[in-house]
Rosetta silent file (secondary structure, phi, psi, omega in degrees, C-alpha in Angstrom):
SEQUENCE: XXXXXXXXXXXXXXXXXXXXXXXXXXXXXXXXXXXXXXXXXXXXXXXXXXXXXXXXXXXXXXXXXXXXXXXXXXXXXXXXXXXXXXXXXXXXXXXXXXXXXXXXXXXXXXXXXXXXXXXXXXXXXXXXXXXXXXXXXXXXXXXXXXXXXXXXXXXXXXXXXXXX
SCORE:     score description
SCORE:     0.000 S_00000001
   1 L     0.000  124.073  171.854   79.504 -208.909   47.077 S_00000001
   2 E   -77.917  151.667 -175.099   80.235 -212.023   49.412 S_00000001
   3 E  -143.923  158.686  173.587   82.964 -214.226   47.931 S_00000001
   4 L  -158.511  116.470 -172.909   84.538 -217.588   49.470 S_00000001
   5 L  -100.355  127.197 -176.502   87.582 -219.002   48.362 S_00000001
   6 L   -82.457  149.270  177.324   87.803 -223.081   48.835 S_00000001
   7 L   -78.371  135.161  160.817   91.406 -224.519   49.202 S_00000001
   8 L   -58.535  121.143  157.414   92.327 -226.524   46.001 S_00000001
   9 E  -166.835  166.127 -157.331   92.151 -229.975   46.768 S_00000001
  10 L   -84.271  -22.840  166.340   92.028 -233.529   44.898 S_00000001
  11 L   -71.437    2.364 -153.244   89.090 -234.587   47.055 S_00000001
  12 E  -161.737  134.376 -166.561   87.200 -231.956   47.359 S_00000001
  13 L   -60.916  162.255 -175.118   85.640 -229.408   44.747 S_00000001
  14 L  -136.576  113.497 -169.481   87.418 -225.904   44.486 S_00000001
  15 L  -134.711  126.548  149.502   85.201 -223.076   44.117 S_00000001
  16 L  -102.431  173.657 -157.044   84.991 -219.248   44.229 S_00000001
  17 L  -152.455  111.369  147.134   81.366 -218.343   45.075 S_00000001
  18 E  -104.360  151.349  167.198   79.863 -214.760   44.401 S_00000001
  19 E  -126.255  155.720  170.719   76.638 -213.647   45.841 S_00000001
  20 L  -121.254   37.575  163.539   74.519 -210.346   45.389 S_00000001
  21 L   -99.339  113.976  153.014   72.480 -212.100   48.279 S_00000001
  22 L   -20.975   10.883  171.952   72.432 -209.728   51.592 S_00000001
  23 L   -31.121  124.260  161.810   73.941 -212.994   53.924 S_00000001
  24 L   -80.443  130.175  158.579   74.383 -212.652   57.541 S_00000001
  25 L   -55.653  117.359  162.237   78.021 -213.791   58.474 S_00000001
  26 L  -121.577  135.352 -165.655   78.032 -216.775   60.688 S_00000001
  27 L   -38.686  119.174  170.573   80.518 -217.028   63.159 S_00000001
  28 L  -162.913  135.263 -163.138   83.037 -220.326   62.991 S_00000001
  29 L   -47.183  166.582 -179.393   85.536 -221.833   64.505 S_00000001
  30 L   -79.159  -10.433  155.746   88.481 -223.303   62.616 S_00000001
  31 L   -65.496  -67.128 -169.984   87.132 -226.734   62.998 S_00000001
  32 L   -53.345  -40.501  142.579   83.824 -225.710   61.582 S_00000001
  33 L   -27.428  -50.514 -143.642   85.770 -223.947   58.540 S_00000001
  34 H  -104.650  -54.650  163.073   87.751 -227.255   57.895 S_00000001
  35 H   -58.653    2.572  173.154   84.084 -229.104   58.373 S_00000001
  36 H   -76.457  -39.182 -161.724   82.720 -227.255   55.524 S_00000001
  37 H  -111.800   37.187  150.717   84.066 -229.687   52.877 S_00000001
  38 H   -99.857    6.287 -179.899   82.578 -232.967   55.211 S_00000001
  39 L    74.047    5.083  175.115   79.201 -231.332   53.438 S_00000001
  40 L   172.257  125.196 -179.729   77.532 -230.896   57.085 S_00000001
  41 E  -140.319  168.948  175.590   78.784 -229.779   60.258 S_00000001
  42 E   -88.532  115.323  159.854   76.856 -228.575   63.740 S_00000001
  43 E   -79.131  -27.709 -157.340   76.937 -225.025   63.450 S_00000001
  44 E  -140.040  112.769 -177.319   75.160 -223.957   66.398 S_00000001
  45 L  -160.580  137.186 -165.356   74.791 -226.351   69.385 S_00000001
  46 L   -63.197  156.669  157.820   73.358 -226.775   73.035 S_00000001
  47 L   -56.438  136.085 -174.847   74.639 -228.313   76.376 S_00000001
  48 L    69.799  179.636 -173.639   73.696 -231.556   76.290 S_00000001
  49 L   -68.963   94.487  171.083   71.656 -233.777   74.083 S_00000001
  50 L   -56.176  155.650  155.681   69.448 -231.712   71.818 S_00000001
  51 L   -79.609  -23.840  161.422   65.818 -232.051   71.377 S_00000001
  52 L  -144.884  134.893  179.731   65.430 -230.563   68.331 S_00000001
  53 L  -103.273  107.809  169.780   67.896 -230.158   65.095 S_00000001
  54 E   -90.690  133.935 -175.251   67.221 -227.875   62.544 S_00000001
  55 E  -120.306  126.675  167.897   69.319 -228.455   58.616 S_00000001
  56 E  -142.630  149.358 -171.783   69.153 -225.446   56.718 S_00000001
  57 L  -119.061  152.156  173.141   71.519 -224.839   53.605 S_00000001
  58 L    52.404 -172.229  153.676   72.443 -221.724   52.141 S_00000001
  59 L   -12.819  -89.075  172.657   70.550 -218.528   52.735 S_00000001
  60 L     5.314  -69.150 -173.104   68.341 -220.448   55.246 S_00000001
  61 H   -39.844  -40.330  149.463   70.784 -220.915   57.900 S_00000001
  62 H   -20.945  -54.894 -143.585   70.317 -217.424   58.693 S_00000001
  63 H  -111.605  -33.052  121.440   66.858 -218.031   59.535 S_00000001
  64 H   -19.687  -44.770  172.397   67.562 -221.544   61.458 S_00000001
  65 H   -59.373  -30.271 -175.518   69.997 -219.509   63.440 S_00000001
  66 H   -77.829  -49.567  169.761   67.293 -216.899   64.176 S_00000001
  67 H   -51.544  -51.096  150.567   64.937 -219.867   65.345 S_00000001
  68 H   -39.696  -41.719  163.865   67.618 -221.663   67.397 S_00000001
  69 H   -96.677   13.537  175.831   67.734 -218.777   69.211 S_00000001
  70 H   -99.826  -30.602 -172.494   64.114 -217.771   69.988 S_00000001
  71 H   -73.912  -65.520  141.585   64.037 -221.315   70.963 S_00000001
  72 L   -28.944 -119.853  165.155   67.201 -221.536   72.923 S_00000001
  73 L    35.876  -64.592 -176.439   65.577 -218.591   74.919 S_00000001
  74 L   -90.044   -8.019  153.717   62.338 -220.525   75.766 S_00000001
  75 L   121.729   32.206 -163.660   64.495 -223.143   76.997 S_00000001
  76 L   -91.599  133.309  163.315   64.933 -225.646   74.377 S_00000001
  77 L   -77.244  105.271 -170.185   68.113 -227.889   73.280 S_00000001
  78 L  -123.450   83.412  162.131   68.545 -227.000   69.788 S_00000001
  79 L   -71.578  153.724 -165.963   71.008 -227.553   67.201 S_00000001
  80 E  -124.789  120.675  175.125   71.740 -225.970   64.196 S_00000001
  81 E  -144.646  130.858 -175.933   73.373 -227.907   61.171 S_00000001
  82 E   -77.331   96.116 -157.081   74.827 -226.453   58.474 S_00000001
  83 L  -132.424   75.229  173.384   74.626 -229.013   55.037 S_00000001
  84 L   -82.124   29.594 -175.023   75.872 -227.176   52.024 S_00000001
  85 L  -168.659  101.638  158.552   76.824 -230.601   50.122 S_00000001
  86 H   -55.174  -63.033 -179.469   74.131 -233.312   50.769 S_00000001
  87 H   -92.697   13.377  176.113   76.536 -235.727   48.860 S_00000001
  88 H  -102.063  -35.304 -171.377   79.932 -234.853   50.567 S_00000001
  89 H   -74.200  -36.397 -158.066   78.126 -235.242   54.087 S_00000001
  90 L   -94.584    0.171  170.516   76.651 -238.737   52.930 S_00000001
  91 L   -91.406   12.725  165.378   80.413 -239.849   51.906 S_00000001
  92 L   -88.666 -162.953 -166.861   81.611 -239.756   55.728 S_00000001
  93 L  -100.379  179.834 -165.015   81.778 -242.480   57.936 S_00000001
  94 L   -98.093   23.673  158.341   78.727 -243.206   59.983 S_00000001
  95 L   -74.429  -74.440 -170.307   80.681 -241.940   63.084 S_00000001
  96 L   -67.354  -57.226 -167.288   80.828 -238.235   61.957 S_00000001
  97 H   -69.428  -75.255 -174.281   77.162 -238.320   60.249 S_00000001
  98 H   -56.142   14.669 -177.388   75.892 -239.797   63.578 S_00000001
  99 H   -97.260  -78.587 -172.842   78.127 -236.911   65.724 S_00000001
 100 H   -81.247   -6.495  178.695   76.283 -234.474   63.805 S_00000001
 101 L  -140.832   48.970  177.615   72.570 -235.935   63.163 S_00000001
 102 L    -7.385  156.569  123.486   71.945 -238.639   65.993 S_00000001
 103 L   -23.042  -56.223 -176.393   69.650 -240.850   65.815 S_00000001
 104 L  -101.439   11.277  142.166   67.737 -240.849   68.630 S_00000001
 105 L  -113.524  120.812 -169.804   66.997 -237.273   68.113 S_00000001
 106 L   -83.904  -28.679  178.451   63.784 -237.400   65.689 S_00000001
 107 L   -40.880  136.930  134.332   62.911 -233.687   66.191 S_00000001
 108 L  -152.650  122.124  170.233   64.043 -232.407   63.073 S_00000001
 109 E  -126.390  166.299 -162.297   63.523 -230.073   60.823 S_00000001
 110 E  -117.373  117.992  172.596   65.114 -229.191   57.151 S_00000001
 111 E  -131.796  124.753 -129.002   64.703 -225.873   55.600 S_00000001
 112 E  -158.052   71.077 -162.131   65.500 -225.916   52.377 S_00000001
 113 E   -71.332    6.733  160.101   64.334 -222.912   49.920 S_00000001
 114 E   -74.009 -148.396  158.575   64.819 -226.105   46.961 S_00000001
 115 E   -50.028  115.867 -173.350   63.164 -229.241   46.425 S_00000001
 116 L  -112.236   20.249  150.861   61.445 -230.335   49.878 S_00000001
 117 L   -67.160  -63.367 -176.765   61.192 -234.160   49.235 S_00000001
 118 L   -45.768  -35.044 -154.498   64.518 -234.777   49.170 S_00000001
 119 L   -86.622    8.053  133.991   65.160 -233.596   52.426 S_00000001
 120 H    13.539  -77.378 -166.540   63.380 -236.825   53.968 S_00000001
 121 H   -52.001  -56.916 -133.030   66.565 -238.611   53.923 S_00000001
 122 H   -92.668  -24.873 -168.192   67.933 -236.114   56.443 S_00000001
 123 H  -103.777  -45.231 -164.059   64.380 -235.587   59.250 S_00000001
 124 L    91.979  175.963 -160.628   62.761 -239.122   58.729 S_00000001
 125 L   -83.625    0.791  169.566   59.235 -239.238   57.903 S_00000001
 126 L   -91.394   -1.549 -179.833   57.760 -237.575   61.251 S_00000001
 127 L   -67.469 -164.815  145.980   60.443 -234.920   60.776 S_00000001
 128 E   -88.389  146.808  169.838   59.598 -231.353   58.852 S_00000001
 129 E  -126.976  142.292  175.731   60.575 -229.635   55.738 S_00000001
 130 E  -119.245  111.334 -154.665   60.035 -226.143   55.580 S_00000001
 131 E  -144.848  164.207  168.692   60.929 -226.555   51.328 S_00000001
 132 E   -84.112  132.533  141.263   59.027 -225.657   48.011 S_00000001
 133 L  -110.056   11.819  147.579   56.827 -227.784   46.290 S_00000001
 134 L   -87.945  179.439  170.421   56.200 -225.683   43.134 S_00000001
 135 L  -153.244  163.786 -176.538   58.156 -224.337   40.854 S_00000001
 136 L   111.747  -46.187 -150.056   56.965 -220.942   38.473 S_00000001
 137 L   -57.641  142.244  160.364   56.066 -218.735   41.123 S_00000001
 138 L  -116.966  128.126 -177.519   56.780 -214.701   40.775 S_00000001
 139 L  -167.694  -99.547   91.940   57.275 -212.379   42.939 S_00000001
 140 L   -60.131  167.585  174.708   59.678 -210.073   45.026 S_00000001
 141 H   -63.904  -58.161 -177.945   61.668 -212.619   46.857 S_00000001
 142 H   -29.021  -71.000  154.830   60.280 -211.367   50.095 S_00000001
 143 H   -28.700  -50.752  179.039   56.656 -212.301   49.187 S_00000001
 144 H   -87.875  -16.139 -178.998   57.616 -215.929   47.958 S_00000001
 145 H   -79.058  -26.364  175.152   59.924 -216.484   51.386 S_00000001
 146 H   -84.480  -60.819 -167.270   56.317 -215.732   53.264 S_00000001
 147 H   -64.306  -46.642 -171.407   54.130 -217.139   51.004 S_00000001
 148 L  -117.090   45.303  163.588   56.075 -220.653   51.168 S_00000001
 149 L    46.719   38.458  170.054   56.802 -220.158   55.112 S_00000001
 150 L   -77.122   50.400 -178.567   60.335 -219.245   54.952 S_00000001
 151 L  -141.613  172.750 -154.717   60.330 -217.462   58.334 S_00000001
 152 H   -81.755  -42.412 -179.128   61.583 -217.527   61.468 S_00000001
 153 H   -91.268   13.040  145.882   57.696 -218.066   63.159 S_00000001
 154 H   -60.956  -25.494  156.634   57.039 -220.464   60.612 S_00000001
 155 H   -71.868  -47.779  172.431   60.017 -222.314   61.909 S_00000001
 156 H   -63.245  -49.677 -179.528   59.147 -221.576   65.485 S_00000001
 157 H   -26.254  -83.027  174.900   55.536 -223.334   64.348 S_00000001
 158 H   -56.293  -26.452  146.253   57.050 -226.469   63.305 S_00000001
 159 H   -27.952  -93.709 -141.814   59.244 -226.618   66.856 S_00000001
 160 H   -69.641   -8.837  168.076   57.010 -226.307   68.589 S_00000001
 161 H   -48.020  -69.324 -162.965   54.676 -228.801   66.401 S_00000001
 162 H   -54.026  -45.364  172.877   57.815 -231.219   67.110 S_00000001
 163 H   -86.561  -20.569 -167.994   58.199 -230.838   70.790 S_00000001
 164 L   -71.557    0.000    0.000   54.696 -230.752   71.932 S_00000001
């Protein structure tokens, strides 16, 4: 069982969090720790100006890290940002939310095993979502993470959609 304890604070929600989810640890600096309660931070990120940004939440990020780095590889500038709180990242100053989601890079894609609409806001409307739009399905997990493209070359897809 994974657990995370949040520091009590008057600003900022206080949580312990169990999972029976199988989560790859990802490595992070003591800034990026402390950037967990701005609701988005760059987890993973290239020399220079990326070209493409990938937002994955939760579980996901795994599998944004695993793209970022097939990508990276082929020789791409890729960031990876980490947004487990949609409304504590839109309560920063427009400083910090442009730091971590430029502008002027449009590549973007949001994977998002929720609600794929929402995540709009975050790619713009040429960005990607790789997100559900049903709800009901059954199945091993495995099977519905495939079935609704929740993979690393499904993610590689949409890259390379984005950069061509």
């Amino acid at each position: 069982v994974a657990w995370k304890l949040a520091i009590e604070r008057k600003d900022a929600p206080t949580a312990l969090i169990f999972s029976r989810q199988n989560l790859a640890q990802q490595a992070r600096s003591a800034e990026q720790v402390a950037d967990i309660a701005k609701g988005g931070y760059i987890l993973k990120d290239c020399a220079g100006k990326p070209e493409l940004i990938l937002i994955a939440t939760g579980s996901e990020v795994e599998l944004a890290v695993k793209a970022a780095e097939q990508l990276t590889a082929e020789g791409k500038q890729v960031r990876v940002v980490s947004m487990p709180s949609t409304d504590a990242f839109d309560k920063q100053d427009a400083a910090y939310r442009e730091a971590v989601l430029p502008a002027d890079v449009t590549a973007r894609i949001a994977i998002e095993a929720g609600i794929a609409d929402y995540w709009y806001k975050y790619v713009g409307l040429n960005g990607k979502i790789i997100g559900m739009t049903t709800f009901g399905e059954s199945a091993p997990a495995g099977e519905l993470f495939k079935m609704f493209g929740f993979t690393v070359e499904n993610a590689l897809e949409k890259a390379n959609e984005l950069l061509a």
